XYZ file of C-alpha atoms in Angstrom:
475
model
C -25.899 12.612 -58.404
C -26.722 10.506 -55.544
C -22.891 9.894 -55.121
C -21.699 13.617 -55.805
C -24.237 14.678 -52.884
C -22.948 12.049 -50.705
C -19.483 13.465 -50.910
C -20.680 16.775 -50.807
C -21.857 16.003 -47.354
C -18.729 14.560 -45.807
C -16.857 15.652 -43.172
C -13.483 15.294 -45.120
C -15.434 17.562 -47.715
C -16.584 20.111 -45.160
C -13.341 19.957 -43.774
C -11.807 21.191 -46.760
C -14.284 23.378 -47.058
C -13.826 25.714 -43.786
C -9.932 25.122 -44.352
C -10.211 27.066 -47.702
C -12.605 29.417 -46.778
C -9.848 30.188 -44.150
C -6.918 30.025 -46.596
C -9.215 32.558 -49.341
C -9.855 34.541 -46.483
C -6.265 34.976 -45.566
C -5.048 35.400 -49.195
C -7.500 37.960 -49.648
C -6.640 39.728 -46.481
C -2.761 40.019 -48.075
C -4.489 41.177 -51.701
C -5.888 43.939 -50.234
C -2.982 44.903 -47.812
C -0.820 44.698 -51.385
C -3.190 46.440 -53.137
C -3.739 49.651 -50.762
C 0.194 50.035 -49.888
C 0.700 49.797 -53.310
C -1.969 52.609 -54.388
C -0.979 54.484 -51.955
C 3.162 54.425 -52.476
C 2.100 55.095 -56.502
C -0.009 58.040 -54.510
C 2.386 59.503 -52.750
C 5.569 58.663 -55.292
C 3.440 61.537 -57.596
C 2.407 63.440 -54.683
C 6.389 64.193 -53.912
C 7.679 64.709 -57.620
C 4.546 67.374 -57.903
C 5.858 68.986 -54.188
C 9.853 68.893 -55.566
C 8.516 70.420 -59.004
C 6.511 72.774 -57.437
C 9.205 73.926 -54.817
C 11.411 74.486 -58.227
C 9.011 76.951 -59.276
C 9.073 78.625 -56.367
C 12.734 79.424 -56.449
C 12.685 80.507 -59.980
C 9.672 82.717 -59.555
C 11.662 84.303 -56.080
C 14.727 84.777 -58.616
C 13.637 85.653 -61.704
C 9.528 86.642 -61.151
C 6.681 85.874 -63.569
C 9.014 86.111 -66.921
C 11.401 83.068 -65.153
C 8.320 80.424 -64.572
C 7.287 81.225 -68.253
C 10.848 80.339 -69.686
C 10.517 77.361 -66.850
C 7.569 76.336 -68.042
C 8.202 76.261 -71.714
C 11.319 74.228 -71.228
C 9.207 71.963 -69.091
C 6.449 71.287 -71.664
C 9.073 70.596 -74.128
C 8.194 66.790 -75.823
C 12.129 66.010 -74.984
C 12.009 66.890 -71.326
C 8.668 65.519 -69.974
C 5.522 64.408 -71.363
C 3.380 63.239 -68.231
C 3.840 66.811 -66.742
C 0.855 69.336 -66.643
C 1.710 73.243 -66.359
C -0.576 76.215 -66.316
C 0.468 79.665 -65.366
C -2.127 82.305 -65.441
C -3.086 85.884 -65.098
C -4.899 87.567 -62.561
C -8.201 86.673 -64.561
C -7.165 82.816 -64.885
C -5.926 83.732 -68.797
C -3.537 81.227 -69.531
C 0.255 82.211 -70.217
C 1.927 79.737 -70.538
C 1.680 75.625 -69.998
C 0.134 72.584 -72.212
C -3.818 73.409 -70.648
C -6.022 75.494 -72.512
C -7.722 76.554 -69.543
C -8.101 76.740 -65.366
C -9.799 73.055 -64.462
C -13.402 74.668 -63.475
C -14.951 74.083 -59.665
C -10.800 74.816 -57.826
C -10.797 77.226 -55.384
C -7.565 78.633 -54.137
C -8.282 77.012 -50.955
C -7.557 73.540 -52.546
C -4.127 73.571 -53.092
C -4.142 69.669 -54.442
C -6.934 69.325 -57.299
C -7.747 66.463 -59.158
C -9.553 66.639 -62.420
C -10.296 65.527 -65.785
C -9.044 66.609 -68.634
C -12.058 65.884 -70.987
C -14.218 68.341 -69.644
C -11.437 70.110 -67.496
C -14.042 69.434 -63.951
C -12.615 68.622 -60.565
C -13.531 64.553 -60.092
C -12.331 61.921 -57.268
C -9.042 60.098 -57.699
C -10.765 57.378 -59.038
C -12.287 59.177 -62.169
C -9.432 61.591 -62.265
C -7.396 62.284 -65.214
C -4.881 64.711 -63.696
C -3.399 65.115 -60.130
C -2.147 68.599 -59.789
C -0.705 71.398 -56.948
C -1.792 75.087 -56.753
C 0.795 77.410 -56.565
C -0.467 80.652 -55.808
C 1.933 83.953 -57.114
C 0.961 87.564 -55.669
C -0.787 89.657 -58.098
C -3.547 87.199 -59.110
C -1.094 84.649 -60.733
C -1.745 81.122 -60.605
C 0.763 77.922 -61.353
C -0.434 74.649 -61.563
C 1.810 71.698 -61.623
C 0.090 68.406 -62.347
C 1.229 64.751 -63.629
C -1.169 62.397 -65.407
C -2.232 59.819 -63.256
C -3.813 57.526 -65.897
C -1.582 55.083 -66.326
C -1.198 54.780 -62.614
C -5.241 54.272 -62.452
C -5.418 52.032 -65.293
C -2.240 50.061 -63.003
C -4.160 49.879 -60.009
C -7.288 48.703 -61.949
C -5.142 45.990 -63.424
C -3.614 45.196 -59.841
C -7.076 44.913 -58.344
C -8.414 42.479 -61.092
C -5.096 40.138 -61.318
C -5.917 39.822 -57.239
C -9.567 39.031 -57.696
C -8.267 35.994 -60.366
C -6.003 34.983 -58.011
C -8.328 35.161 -55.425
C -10.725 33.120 -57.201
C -8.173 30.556 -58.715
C -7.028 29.926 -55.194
C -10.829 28.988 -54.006
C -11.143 27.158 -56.894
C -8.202 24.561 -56.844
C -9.058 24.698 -52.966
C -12.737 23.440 -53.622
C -11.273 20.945 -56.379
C -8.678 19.779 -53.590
C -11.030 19.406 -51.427
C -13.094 17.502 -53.593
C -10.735 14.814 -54.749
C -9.172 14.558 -51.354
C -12.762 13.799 -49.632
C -13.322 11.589 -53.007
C -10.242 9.390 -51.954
C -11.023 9.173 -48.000
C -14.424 8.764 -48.602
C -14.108 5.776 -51.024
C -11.518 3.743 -48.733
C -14.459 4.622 -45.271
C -17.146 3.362 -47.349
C -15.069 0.202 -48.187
C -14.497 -0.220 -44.628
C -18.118 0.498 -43.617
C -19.434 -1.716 -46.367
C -17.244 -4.443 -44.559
C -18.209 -3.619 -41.463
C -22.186 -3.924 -42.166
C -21.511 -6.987 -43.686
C -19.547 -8.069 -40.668
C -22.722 -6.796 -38.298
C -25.346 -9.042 -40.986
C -23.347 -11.841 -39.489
C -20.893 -12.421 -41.644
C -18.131 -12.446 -39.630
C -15.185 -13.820 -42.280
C -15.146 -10.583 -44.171
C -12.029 -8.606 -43.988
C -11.319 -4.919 -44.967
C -9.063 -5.101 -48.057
C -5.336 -3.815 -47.853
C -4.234 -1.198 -50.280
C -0.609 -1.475 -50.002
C -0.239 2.156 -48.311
C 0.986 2.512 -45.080
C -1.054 5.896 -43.869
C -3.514 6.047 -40.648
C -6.488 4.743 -42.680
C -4.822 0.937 -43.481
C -3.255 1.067 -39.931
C -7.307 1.040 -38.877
C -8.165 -1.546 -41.739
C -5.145 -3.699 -40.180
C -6.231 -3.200 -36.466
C -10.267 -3.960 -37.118
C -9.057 -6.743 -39.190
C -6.671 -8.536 -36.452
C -9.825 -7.892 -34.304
C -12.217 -9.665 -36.463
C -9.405 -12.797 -36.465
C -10.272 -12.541 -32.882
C -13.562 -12.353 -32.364
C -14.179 -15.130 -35.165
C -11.951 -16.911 -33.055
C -13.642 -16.392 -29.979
C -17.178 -16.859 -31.450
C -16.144 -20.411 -33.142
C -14.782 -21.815 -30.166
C -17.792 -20.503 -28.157
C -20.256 -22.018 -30.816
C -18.330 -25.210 -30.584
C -18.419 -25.402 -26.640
C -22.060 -24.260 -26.938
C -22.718 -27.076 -29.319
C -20.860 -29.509 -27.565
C -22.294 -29.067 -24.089
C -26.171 -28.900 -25.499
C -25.150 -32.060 -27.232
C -23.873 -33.741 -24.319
C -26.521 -32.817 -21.989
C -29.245 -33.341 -24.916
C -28.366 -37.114 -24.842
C -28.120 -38.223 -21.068
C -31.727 -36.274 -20.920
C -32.998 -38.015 -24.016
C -32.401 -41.033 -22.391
C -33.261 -39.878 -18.884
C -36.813 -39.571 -20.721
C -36.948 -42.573 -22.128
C -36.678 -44.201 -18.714
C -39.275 -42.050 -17.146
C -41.268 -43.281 -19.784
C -40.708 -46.816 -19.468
C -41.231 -46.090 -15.980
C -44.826 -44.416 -16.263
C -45.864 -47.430 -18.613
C -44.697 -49.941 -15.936
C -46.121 -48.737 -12.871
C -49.757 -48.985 -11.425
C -50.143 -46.132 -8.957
C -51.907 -43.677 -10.678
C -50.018 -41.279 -8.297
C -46.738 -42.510 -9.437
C -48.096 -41.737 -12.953
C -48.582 -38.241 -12.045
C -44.961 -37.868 -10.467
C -43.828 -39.645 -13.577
C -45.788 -37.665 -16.247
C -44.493 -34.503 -14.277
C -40.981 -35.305 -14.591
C -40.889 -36.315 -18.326
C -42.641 -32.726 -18.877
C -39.879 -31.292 -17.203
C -37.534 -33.071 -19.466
C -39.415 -32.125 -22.204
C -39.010 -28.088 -21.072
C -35.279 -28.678 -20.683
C -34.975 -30.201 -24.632
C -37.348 -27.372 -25.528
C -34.734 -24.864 -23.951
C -31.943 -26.543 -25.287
C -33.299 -26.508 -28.773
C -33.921 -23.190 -28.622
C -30.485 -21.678 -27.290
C -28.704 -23.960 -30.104
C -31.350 -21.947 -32.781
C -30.607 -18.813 -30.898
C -26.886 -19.606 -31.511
C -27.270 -21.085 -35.070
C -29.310 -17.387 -35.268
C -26.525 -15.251 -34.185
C -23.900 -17.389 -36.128
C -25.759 -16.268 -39.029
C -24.714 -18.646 -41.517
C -25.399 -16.685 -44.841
C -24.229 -19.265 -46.718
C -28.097 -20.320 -46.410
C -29.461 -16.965 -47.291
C -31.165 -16.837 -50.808
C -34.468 -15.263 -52.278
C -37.562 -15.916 -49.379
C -40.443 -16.536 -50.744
C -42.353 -14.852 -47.865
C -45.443 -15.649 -49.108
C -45.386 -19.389 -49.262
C -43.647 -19.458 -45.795
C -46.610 -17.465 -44.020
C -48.923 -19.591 -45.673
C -47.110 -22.490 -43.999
C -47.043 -21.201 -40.473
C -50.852 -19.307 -41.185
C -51.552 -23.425 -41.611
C -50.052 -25.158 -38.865
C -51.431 -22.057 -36.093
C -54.884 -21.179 -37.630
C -55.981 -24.443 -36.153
C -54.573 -24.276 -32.915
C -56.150 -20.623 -32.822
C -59.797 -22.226 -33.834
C -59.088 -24.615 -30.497
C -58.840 -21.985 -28.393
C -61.718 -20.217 -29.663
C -59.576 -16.959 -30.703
C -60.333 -15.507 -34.602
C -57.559 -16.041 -36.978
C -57.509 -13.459 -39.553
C -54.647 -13.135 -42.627
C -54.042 -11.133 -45.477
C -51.036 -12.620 -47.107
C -49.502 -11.010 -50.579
C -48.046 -14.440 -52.159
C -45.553 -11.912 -54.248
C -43.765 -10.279 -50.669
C -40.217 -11.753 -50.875
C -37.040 -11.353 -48.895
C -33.546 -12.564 -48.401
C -32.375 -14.786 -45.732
C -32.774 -18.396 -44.171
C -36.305 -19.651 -44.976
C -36.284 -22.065 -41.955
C -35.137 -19.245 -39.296
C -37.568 -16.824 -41.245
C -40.303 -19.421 -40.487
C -39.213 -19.987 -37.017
C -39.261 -15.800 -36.604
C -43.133 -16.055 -37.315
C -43.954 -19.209 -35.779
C -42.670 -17.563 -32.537
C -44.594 -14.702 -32.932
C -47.493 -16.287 -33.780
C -47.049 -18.295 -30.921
C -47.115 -16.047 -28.373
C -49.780 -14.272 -30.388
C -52.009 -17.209 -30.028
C -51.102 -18.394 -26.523
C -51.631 -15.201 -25.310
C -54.809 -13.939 -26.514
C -57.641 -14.951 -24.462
C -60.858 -16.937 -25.352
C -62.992 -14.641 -27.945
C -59.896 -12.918 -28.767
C -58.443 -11.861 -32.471
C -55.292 -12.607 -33.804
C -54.465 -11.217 -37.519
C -51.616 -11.428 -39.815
C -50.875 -9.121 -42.661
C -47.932 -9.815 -45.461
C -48.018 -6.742 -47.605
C -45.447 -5.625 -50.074
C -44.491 -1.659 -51.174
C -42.414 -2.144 -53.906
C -40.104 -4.157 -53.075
C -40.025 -4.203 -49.460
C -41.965 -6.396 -47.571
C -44.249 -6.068 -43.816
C -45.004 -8.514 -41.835
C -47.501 -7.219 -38.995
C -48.685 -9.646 -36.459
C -51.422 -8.401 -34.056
C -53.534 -9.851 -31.122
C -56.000 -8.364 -28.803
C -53.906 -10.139 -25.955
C -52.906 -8.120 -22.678
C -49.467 -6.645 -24.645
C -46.639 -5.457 -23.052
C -46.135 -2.557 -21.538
C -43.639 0.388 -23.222
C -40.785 0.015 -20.399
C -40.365 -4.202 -21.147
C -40.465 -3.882 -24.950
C -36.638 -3.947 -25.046
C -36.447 -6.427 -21.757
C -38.385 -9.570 -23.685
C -35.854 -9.824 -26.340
C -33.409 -10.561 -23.259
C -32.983 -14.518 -22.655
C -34.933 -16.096 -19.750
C -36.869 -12.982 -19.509
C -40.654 -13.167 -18.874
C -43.405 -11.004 -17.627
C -45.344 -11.098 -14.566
C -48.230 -12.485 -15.908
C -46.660 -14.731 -18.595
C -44.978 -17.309 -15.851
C -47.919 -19.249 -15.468
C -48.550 -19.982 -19.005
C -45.471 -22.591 -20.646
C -42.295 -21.395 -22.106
C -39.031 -20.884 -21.592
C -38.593 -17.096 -22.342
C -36.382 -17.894 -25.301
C -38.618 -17.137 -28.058
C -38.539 -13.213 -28.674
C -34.821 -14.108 -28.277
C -34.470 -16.222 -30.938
C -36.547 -13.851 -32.740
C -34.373 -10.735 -32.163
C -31.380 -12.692 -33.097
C -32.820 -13.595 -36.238
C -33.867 -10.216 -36.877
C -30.228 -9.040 -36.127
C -28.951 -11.217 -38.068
C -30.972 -10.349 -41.350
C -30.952 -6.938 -41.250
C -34.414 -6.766 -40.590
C -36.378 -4.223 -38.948
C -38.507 -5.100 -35.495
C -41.115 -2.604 -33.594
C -43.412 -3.804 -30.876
C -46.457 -1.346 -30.694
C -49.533 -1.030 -29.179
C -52.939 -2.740 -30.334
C -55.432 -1.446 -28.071
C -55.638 -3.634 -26.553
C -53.463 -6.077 -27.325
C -49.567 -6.227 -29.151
C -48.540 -5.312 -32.696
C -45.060 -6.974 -34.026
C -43.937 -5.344 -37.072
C -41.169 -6.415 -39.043
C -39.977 -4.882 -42.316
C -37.786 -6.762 -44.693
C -35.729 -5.163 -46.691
C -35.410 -6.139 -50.498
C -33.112 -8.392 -51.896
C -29.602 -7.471 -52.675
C -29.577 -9.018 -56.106
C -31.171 -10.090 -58.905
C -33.395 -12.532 -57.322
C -35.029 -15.584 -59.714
C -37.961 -15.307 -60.719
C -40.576 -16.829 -59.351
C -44.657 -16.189 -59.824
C -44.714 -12.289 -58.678
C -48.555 -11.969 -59.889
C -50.392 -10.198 -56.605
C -52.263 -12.857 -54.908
C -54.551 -12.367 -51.955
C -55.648 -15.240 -49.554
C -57.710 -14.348 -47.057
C -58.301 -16.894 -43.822
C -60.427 -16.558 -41.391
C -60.837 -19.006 -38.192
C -62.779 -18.248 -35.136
């Protein structure tokens, strides 16, 4: 059903919608025009046969007076010469003398020279209930002719017309909506191949390709252009990784040994100001490494290498960073609070999942002051897992919550504390990466990082789901 209301609600669907709502509307447009001009030529066909009848009458009666439209008549009602004609000739008090009615068609006045009636109960009705269409002709002395045809096999025609239109009507909106619906059926499952690709492609995995059909319309011209520009970028994105690597490589090893020296250096001298300058320096060394580590993650991040991925035990990895920064919060005198459910679980790298929360932790920590609280909280609904880090730090404000996933970006007051403004960054790409989902709220006081991972795409292997609580607390 799912699927059905999917296609239901495309715009190929829609499409073909509105164009046979437009086509039905048209179609039924030239039904109608059919079926009045028809009607009405049946209409006035009768109409003229009564007037030529009538007008035949007329001259007999001027030759040969009442005695000649009797004889007329009688030859007229004759089953060999007609038998959809209606005649009625009476006397002056409407007795009948000749014709096949047994009697004047009550309600006509002689002002109505057309009458229309029925001959079951021999009453004036519309055209539509109307047995009889018929033509006064009125003869001096009281006389009155009548000259009608049955109309009943016209009426039951035009009631046959009208419903063979309304089937046709309806078969034509019917094979439009089942057009429609197959047509959308067959765009919409080559877009969802390509869009399937594509979110793949945007998880990271950059050596998926849309699949060729073998048809040469507009759709596999697309799949052939977004392919040749995934051959690219893959391209372009290798040979930038490999530079990237190369040059952090090369500049990783003349500083590695640049702060070996200094240390050498520091150990060898005896001026304790020397020391200082000394110490100072292999710091600085130590902040360049740190930087450098961190843009090769950051790359290794956006790379994305999902060959890696598998089930996360997201438990067991909290647990692991909740140890290594529940101490370090204790040093600083800040309260460490978690609430970890050992059963959470998600899909992706374990060691850049554990690097996501060690960063935020970090920050969390190194940011909160003296007296402070930092919590964590791993909680699974169903089977999507939250990961909420909080801290009663000073936060950051609404308009730099998209600016600190930049590189090299810090805040105002976090330059004096150490870092290199590469950690959210590395975070972000991670999160990116994944698929993950990353809001930075307000704690009052304080930040909130949420992050939401979404459940695994398979069948993941078992592993002991039982709800487990730990609760830590440092202060």
């Amino acid at each position: 059903m799912a699927r059905v209301a999917r296609l239901l609600s495309t715009t190929t669907f829609r499409l073909s919608l509105l164009y046979t709502a437009v086509f039905a509307s048209s179609v039924g447009a030239l039904f109608v025009f059919v079926f009045i001009n028809t009607s009405v030529f049946a209409e006035r066909q009768t109409e003229a046969a009564i007037e030529a009848e009538v007008q035949g009458f007329r001259e007999t009666y001027q030759r040969e007076g009442v005695s000649g439209l009797i004889s007329a008549i009688n030859r007229r009602i004759d089953p060999n010469f007609r038998t959809d004609g209606i005649y009625l000739l009476t006397g002056p008090n409407l007795q009948p003398m000749a014709g096949n009615l047994t009697s004047w068609p009550r309600n006509t006045t002689a002002d109505d020279l057309w009458v229309s009636f029925s001959i079951v109960d021999m009453q004036t009705a519309d055209s539509a209930a109307a047995d009889v269409r018929a033509l006064q002709f009125l003869i001096p002395g009281g006389f009155r002719l009548m000259v009608g045809r049955d109309i009943r096999e016209a009426r039951d025609f035009r009631t046959q017309l009208l419903r063979s239109l309304n089937i046709g009507l309806a078969i034509t909106v019917a094979l439009g909506v089942l057009g429609g619906f197959l047509f959308s059926r067959s765009i919409m499952g080559r877009v969802e191949r390509i869009t399937q690709t594509c979110q793949r492609i945007v998880r990271g995995d950059l050596s998926q390709r849309i699949s060729r059909t073998g048809q040469t319309d507009e759709l596999s011209r697309l799949s052939e252009s977004i392919n040749e520009m995934l051959d690219q970028i893959e391209s372009l994105m290798v040979g930038l990784r490999e530079v990237s690597d190369n040059v952090a490589h090369d500049l990783r090893t003349p500083l590695n040994r640049l702060r070996v020296r200094l240390e050498v250096a520091a150990g060898k001298t005896t001026s304790p100001e020397e020391r200082n300058e000394l110490e100072e320096a292999i710091a600085e060394a130590d902040s360049l490494l740190s930087t450098f580590s961190s843009l090769l993650r950051i790359s290794r991040a956006e790379a994305s290498l999902r060959k890696t991925f598998g089930v996360l035990d997201l438990g067991a990895i909290a647990e692991d960073v909740v140890d290594l920064y529940a101490p370090l919060a204790e040093d600083k005198g800040v309260r460490f609070e978690s609430n970890i459910d050992l059963s959470a679980a998600g899909w992706g790298d374990p060691s850049l999942v554990a690097q996501v929360l060690a960063n935020v932790l970090d920050n969390a920590v190194k940011y909160t002051p003296e007296g402070g609280t930092v919590a964590l909280a791993l909680t699974r609904q169903g089977d999507q897992a939250t990961l909420e880090v909080s801290d009663t730090g000073p936060g950051i404000p609404p308009e730099y919550r998209d600016k600190v996933f930049e590189r090299l970006f810090r805040l105002d007051h976090s330059r004096s504390t150490p870092g290199s403004g590469l950690g959210l960054s590395l975070v972000n790409a991670v999160v990116k990466s994944h698929g993950l989902k990353l809001e930075l709220a307000d704690n009052a006081p304080g930040l909130r990082v949420i992050i939401e991972f979404p459940p695994p795409p398979s069948h993941p292997p078992p592993f002991d789901r039982s709800v487990k609580i730990k609760d830590t607390t440092a202060s």
